[in-house]
Tab-separated table of C-alpha atoms in Angstrom:
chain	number	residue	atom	x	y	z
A	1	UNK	CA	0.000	0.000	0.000
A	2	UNK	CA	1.411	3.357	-0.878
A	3	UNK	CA	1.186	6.407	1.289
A	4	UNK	CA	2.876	9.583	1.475
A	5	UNK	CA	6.011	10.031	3.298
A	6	UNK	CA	5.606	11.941	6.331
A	7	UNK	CA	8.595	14.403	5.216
A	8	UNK	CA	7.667	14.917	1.413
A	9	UNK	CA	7.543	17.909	-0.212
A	10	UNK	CA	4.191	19.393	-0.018
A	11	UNK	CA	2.250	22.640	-2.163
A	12	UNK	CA	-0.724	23.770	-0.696
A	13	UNK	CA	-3.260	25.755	-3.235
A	14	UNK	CA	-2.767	29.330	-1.619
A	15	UNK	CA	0.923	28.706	-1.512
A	16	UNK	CA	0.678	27.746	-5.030
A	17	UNK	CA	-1.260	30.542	-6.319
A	18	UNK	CA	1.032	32.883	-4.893
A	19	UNK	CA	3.932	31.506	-6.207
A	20	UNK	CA	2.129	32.033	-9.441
A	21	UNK	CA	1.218	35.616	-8.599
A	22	UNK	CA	4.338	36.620	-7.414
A	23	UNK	CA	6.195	35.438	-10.565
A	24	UNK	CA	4.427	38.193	-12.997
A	25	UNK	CA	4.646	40.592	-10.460
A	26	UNK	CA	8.247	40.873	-10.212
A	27	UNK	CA	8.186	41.678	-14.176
A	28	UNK	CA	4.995	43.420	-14.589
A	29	UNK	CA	6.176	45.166	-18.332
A	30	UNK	CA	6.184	41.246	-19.563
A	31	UNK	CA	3.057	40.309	-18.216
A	32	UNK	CA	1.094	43.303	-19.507
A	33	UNK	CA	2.358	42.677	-22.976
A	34	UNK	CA	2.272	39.376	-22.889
A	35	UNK	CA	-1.633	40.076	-21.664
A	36	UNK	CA	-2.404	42.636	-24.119
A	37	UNK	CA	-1.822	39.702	-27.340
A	38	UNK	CA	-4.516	37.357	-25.464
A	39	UNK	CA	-6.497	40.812	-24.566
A	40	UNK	CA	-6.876	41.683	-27.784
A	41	UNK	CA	-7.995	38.451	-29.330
A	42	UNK	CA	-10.538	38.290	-26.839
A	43	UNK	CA	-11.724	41.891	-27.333
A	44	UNK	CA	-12.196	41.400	-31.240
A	45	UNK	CA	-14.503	38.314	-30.904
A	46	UNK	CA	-16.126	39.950	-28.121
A	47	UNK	CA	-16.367	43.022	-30.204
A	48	UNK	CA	-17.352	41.699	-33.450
A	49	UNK	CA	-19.986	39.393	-31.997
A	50	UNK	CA	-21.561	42.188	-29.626
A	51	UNK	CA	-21.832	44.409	-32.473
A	52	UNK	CA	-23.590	41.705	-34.662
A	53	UNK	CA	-25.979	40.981	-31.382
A	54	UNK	CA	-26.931	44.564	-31.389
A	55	UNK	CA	-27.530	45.210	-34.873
A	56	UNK	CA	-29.662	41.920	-34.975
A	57	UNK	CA	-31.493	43.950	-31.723
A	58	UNK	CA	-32.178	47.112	-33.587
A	59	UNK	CA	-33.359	44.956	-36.358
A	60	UNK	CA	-35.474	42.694	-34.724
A	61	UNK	CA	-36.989	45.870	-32.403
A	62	UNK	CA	-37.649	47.677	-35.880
A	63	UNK	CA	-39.409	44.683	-37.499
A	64	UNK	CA	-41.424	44.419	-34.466
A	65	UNK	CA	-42.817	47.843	-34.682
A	66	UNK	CA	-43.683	48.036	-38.462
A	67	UNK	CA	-44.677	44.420	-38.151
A	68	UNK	CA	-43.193	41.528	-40.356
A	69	UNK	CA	-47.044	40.314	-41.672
A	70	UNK	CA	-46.853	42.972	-44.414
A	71	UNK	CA	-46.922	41.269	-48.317
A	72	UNK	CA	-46.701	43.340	-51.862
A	73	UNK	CA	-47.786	42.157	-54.599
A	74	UNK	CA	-46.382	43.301	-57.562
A	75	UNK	CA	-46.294	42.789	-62.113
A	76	UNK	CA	-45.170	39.053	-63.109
A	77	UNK	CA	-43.720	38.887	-66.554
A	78	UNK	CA	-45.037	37.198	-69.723
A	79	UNK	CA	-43.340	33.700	-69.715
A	80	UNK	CA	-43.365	34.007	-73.940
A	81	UNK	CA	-42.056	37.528	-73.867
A	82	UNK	CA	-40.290	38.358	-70.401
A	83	UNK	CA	-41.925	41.822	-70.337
A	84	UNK	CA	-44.166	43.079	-67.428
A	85	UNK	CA	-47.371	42.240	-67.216
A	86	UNK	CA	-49.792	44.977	-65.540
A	87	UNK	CA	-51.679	44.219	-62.909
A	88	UNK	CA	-55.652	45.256	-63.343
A	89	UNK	CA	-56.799	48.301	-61.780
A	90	UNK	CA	-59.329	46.994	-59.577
A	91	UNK	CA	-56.431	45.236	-57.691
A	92	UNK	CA	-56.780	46.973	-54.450
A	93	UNK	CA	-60.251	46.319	-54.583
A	94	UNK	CA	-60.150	42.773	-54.858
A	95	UNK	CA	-57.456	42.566	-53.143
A	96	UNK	CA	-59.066	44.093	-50.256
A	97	UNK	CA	-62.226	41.748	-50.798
A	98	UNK	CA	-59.794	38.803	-50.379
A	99	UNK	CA	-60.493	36.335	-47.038
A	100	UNK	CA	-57.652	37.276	-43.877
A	101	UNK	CA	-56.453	40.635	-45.555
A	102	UNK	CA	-57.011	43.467	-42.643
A	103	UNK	CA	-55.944	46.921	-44.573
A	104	UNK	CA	-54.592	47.303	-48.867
A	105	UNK	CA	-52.762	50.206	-50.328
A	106	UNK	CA	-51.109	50.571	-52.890
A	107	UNK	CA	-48.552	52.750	-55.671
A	108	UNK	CA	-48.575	53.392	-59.412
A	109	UNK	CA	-45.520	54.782	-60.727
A	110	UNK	CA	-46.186	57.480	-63.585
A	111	UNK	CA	-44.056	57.252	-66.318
A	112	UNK	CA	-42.737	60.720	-68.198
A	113	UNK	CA	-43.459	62.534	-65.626
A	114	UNK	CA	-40.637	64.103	-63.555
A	115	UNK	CA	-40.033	65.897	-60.434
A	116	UNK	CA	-38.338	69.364	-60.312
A	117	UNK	CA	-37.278	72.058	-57.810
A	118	UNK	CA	-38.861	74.322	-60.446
A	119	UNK	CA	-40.314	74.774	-63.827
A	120	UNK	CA	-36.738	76.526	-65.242
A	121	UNK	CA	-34.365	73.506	-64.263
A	122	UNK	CA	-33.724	71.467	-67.321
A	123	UNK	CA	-35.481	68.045	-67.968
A	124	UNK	CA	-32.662	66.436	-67.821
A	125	UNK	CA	-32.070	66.931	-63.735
A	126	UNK	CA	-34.106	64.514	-62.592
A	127	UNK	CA	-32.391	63.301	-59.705
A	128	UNK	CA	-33.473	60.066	-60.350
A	129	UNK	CA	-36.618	60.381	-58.790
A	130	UNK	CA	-40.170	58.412	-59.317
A	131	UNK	CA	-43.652	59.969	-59.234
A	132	UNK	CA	-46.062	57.841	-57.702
A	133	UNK	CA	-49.650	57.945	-57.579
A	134	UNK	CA	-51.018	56.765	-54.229
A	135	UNK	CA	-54.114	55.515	-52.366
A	136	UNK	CA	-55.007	58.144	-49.050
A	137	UNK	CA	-54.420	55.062	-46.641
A	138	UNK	CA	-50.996	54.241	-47.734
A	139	UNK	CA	-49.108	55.347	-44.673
A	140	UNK	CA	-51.132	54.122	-42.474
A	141	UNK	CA	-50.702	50.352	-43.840
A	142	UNK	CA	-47.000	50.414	-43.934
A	143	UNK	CA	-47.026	52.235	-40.784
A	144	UNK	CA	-44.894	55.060	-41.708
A	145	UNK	CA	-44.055	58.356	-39.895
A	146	UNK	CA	-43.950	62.060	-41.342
A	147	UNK	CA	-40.920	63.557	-41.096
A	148	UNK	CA	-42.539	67.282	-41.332
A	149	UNK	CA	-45.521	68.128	-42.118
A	150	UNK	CA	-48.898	66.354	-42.774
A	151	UNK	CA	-50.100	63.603	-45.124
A	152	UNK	CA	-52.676	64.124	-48.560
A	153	UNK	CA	-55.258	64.443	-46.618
A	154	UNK	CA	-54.644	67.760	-45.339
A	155	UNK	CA	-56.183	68.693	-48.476
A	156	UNK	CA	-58.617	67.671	-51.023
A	157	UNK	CA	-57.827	64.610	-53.183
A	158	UNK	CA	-58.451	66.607	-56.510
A	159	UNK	CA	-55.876	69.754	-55.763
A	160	UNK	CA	-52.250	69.380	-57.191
A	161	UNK	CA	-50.277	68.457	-54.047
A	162	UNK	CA	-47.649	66.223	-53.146
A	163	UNK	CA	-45.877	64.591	-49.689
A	164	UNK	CA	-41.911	63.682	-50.185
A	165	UNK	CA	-40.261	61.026	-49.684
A	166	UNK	CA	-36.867	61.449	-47.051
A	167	UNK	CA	-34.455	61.968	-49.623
A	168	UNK	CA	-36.435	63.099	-52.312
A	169	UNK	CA	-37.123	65.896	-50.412
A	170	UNK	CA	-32.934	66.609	-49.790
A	171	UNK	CA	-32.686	66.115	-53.418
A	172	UNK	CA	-35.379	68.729	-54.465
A	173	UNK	CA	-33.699	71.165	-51.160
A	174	UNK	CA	-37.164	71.200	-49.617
A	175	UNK	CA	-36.953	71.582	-46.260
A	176	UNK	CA	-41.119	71.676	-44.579
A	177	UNK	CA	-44.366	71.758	-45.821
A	178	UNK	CA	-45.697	74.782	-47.881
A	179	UNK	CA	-43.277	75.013	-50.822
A	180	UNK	CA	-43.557	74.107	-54.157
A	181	UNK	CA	-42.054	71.538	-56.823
A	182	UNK	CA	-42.763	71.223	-60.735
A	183	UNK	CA	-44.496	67.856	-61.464
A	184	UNK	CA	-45.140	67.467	-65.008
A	185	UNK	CA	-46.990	71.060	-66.433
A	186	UNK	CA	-47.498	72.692	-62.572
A	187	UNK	CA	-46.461	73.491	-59.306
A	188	UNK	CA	-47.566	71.240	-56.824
A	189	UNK	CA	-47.951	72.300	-52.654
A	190	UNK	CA	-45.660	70.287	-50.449
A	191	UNK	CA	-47.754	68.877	-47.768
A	192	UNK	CA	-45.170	66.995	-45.735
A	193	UNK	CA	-41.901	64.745	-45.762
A	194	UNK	CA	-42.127	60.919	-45.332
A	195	UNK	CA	-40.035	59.373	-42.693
A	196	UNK	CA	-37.576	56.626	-43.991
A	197	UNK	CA	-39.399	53.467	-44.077
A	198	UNK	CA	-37.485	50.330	-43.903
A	199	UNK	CA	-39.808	47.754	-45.441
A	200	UNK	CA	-40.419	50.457	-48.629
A	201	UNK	CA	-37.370	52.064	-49.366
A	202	UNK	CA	-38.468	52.770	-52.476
A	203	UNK	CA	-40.603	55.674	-51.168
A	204	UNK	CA	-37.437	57.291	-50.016
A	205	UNK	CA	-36.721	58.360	-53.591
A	206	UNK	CA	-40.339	59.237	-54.263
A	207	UNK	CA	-42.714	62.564	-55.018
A	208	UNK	CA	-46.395	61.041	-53.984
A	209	UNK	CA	-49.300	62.663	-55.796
A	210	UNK	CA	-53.197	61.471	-54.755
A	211	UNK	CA	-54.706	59.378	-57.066
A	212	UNK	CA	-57.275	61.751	-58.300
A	213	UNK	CA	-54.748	64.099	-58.868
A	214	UNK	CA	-52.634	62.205	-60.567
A	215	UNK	CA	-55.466	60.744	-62.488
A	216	UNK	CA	-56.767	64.732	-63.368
A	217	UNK	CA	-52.842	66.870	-63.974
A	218	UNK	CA	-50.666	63.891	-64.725
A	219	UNK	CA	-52.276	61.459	-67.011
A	220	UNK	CA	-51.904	58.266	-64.456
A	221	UNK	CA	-53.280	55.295	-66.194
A	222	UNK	CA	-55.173	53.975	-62.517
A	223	UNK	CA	-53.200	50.696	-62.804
A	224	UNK	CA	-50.948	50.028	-59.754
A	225	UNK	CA	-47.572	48.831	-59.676
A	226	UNK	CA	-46.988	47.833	-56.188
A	227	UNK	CA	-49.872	46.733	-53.577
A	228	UNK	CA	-48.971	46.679	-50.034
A	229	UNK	CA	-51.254	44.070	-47.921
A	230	UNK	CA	-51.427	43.965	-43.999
A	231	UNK	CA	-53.063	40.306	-42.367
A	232	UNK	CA	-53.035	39.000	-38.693
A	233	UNK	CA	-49.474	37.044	-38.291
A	234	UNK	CA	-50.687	33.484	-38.476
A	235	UNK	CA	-52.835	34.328	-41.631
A	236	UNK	CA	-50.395	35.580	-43.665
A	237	UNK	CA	-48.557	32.501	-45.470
A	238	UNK	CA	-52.575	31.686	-46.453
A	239	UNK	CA	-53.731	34.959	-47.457
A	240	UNK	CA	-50.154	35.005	-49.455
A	241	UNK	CA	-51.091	32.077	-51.175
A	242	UNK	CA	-54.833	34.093	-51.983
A	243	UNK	CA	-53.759	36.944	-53.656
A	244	UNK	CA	-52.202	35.748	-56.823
A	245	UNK	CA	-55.737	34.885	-57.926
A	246	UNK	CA	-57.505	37.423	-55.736
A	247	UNK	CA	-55.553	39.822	-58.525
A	248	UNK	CA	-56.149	37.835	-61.836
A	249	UNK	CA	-57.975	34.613	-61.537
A	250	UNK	CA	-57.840	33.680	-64.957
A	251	UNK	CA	-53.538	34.049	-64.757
A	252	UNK	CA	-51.995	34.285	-61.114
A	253	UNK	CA	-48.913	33.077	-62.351
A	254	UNK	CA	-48.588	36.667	-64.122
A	255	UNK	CA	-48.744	37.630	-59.786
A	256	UNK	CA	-45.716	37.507	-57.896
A	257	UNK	CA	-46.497	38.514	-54.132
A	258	UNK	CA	-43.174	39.010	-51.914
A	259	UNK	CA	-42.571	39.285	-48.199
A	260	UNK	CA	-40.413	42.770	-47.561
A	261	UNK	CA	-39.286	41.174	-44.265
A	262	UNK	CA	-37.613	38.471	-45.802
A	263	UNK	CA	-34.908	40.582	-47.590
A	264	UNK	CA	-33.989	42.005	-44.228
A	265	UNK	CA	-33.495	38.514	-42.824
A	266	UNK	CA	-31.633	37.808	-45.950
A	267	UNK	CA	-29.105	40.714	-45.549
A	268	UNK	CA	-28.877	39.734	-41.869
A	269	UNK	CA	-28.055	36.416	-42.682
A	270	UNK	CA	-25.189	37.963	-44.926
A	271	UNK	CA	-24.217	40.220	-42.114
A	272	UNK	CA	-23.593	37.360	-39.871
A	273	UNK	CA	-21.682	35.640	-42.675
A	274	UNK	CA	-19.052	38.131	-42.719
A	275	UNK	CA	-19.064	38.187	-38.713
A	276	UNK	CA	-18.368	34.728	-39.021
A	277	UNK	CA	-15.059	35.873	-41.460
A	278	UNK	CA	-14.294	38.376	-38.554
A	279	UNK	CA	-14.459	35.885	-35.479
A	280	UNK	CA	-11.940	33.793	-37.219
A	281	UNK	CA	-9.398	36.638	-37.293
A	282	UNK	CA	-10.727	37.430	-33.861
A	283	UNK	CA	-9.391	33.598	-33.473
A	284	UNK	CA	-5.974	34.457	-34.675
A	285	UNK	CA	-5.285	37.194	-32.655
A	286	UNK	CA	-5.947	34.886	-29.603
A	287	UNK	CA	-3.441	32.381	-31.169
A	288	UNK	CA	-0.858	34.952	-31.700
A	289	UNK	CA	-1.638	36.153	-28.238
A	290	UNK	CA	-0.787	32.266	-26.999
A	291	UNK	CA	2.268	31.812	-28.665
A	292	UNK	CA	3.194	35.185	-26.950
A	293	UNK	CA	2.138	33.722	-23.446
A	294	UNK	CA	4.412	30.759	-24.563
A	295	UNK	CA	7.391	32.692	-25.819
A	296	UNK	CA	7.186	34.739	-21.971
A	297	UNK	CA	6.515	31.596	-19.814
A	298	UNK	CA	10.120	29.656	-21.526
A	299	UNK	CA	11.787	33.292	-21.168
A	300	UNK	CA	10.735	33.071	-17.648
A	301	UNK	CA	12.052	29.721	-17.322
A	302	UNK	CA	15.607	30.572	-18.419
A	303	UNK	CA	15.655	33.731	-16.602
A	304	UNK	CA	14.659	31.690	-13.745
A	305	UNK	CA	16.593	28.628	-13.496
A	306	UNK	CA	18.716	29.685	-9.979
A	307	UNK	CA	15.561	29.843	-8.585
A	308	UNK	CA	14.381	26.376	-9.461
A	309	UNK	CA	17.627	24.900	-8.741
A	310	UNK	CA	17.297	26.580	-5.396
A	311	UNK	CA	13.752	25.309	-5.043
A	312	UNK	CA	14.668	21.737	-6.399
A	313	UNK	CA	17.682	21.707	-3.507
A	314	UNK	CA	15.683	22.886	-1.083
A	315	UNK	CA	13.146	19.705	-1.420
A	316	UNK	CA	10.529	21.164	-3.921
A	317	UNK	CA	9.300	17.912	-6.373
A	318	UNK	CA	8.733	17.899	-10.321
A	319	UNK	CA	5.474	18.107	-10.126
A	320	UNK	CA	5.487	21.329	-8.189
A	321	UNK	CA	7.577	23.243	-10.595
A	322	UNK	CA	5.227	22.368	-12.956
A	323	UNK	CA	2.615	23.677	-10.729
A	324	UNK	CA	4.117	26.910	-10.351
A	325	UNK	CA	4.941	27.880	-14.003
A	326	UNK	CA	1.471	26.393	-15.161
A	327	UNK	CA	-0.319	28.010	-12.705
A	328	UNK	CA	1.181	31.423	-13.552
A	329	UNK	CA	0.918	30.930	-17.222
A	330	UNK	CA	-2.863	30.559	-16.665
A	331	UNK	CA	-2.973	33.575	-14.323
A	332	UNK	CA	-1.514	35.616	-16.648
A	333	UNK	CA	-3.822	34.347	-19.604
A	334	UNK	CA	-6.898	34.555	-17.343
A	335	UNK	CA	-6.086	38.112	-16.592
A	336	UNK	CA	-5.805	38.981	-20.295
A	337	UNK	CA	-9.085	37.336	-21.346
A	338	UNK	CA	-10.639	39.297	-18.691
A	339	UNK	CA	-9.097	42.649	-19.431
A	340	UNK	CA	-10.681	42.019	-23.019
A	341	UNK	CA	-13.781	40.579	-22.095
A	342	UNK	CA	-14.204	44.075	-20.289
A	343	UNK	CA	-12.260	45.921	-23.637
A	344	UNK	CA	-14.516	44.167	-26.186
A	345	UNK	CA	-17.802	45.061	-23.890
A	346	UNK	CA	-17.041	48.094	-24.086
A	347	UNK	CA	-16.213	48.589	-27.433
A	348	UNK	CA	-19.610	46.918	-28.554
A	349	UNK	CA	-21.721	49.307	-25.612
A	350	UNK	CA	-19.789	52.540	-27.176
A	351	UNK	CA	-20.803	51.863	-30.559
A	352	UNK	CA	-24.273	50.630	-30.154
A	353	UNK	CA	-24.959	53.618	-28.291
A	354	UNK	CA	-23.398	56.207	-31.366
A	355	UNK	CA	-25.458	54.177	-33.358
A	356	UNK	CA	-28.743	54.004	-31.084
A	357	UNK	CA	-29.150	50.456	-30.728
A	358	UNK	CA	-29.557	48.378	-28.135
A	359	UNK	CA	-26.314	46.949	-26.306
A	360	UNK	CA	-26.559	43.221	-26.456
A	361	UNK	CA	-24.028	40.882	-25.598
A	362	UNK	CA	-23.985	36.715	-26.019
A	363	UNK	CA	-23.147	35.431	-22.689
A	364	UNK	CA	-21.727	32.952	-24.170
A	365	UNK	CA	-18.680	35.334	-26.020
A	366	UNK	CA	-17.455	36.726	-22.647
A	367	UNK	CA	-17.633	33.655	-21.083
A	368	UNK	CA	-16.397	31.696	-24.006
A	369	UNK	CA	-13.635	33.879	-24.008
A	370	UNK	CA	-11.887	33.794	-21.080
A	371	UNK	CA	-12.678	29.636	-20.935
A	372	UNK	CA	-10.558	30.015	-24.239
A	373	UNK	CA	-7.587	31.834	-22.533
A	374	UNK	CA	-7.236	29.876	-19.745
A	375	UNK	CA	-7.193	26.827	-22.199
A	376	UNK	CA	-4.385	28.626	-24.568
A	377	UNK	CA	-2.441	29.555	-21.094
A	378	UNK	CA	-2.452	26.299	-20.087
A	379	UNK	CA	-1.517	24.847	-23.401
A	380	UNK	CA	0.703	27.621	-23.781
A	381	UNK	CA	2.590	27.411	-20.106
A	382	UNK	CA	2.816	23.477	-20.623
A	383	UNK	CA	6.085	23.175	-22.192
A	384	UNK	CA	8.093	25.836	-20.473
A	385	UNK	CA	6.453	24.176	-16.769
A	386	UNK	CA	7.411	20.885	-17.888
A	387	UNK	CA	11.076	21.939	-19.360
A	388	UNK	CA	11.624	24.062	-15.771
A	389	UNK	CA	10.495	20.869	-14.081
A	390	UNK	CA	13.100	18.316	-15.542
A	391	UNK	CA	15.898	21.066	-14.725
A	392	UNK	CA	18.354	19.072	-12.438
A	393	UNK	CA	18.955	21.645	-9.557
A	394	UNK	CA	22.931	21.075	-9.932
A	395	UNK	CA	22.583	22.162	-13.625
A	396	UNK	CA	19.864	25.130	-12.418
A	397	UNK	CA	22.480	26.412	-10.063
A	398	UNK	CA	25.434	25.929	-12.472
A	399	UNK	CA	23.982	27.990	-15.270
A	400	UNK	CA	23.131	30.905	-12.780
């Protein structure tokens, strides 16, 4: 039966740990560096995945306020030709007739007809900007905000007046309500300025005229070219399903109905692609930062070896050596991970806040992270606490 030897060598933990301390504090320049590779490893996945958490926030937040059961419907083309096919102009109504839908607007773009500042810049300076004839309910089914001003209804649905969309209103250099731009032969009144609108960007680049107006000063046909449909969540995938043939029973393959909401999951999905790119090289920082905890653990080992032939004279085993230098290569990786678990937080809060999102944070990356460095400082401290332990204390002392 084997027992212990009543005079061994013995470590106890807080002995241990102070050991450990006390051999980075005696060359605290080292350690910091040496802490600052694994810091900033840590920092940049912390970072990098904080950032992606609180754009996903802000995203998620702004779906949940303009609501993700919103559908457009929008011209197929001809299978023979590949050109457009018009939808009919009683769309909205029977779209609106259709079973689960709650509210139906819609826009019809108006072709030849431009927007200008005034009736004496040339034709030519369009600034790339669509006139589009709209129903009166339109902001209220997308749920958009005015940016200044008031909506068409301020005034009658037959006079020649217009509300801008966010940056058609820059481009044109209107700032409120109460001026005027040149659509087609005449002025029109500004009413107000649309707030951007994420699931309809394309009213951001857009002069919207009433449909009897448009109808009466600017030739609009009446057919629509994009219909905007509201339904209770768990009706939507069956009321999307409805309104190909809702618009044109006899060919609802000439229908194609989208869900805006899906592109914005698409580009997240992108987004966390490329964070995915970004945590690797988050990755190799933290290895670099290792092999720097490795390069300062042997240095310590060599600078060190009168006091571990000391040690080894003075009755101290293998196995504590290895002890010591393991324990201090983890303290010093530990207290890197931390510093950029804290580093990488606060990166991620600063910029969320200049950006006005919400801060959010995986537990998992902080905690990850500094599991991760105290697995690289141990794999990192192994060698030089196993090469300091097989030192014989007559060589130790020697090479002092």
């Amino acid at each position: 039966m084997n027992r212990t030897h009543p005079l061994a060598s013995r470590l106890r933990s807080g002995d241990l740990l102070r050991l450990g301390a006390t051999g980075l504090r005696t060359r605290p320049l080292r350690a910091v560096l040496s802490a600052a590779g694994i810091a900033i490893g840590i920092a940049a996945m912390i970072a990098v995945l904080g950032i992606s958490a609180s754009s996903q926030a802000h995203l998620d937040a702004e779906l949940e306020k303009l609501g993700t059961n919103l559908l457009t419907v929008a011209p197929g083309e001809d299978p023979d030709t590949g050109a457009p096919v018009p939808l009919p102009t009683t769309t909205v109504r029977t779209v609106a007739r259709a079973d689960g839908v709650d509210s139906v607007s819609a826009t019809g773009e108006i072709t030849g007809v431009g927007a200008y500042r005034n009736a004496r810049v040339h034709r030519a300076e369009s600034n790339a900007l669509s006139v589009l004839a709209v129903e009166g309910n339109l902001l209220a089914t997308l749920r958009g905000t005015l940016a200044a001003g008031g909506w068409l209804d301020r005034a009658p649905a037959g006079y020649p007046t217009t509300v801008l969309g966010h940056r058609a209103a820059q481009r044109l250099g209107v700032t409120g309500a109460g001026e005027q731009v040149w659509l087609g032969d005449r002025y029109f009144t500004v009413l107000g300025v649309v707030a951007p609108v994420p699931l309809a960007p394309e009213l951001d680049t857009a002069v919207l005229v009433n449909r009897a107006a448009a109808e009466t000063y600017l030739g609009f046909d009446g057919r629509p070219t994009l219909v905007y449909e509201r339904s209770a969540d768990h009706l939507v995938e069956s009321v999307r399903v409805l309104l190909p043939r809702a618009v044109d029973a006899e060919n609802p393959q000439n229908v194609v109905v989208s869900r805006p909401s899906d592109a914005l999951k698409a580009r997240q999905a992108a987004e966390e692609s490329f964070t995915g790119l970004l945590v690797g090289l988050g990755g190799v920082a933290l290895f670099v930062g290792g092999i720097g905890v490795a390069n300062t653990m042997v240095i310590t080992v060599i600078e060190r070896r009168r006091e571990i032939g000391l040690r080894r004279a003075l009755g101290a085993a293998r196995r504590h050596i290895t002890r010591q230098f393991l324990v201090e290569a983890l303290l010093l990786s530990t207290l890197g991970g931390l510093a950029g678990a804290a580093l990488g937080a606060g990166v991620t809060a600063g910029y969320a806040l200049s950006r006005g999102w919400p801060t959010a944070i995986p537990l998992v990356a902080p905690v990850g992270g500094v599991a991760a460095t105290m697995v690289i400082g141990a794999l990192a401290g192994l060698y030089p606490a196993l090469r300091a332990a097989r030192t014989p204390p007559t060589v130790a002392l020697a090479a002092a």
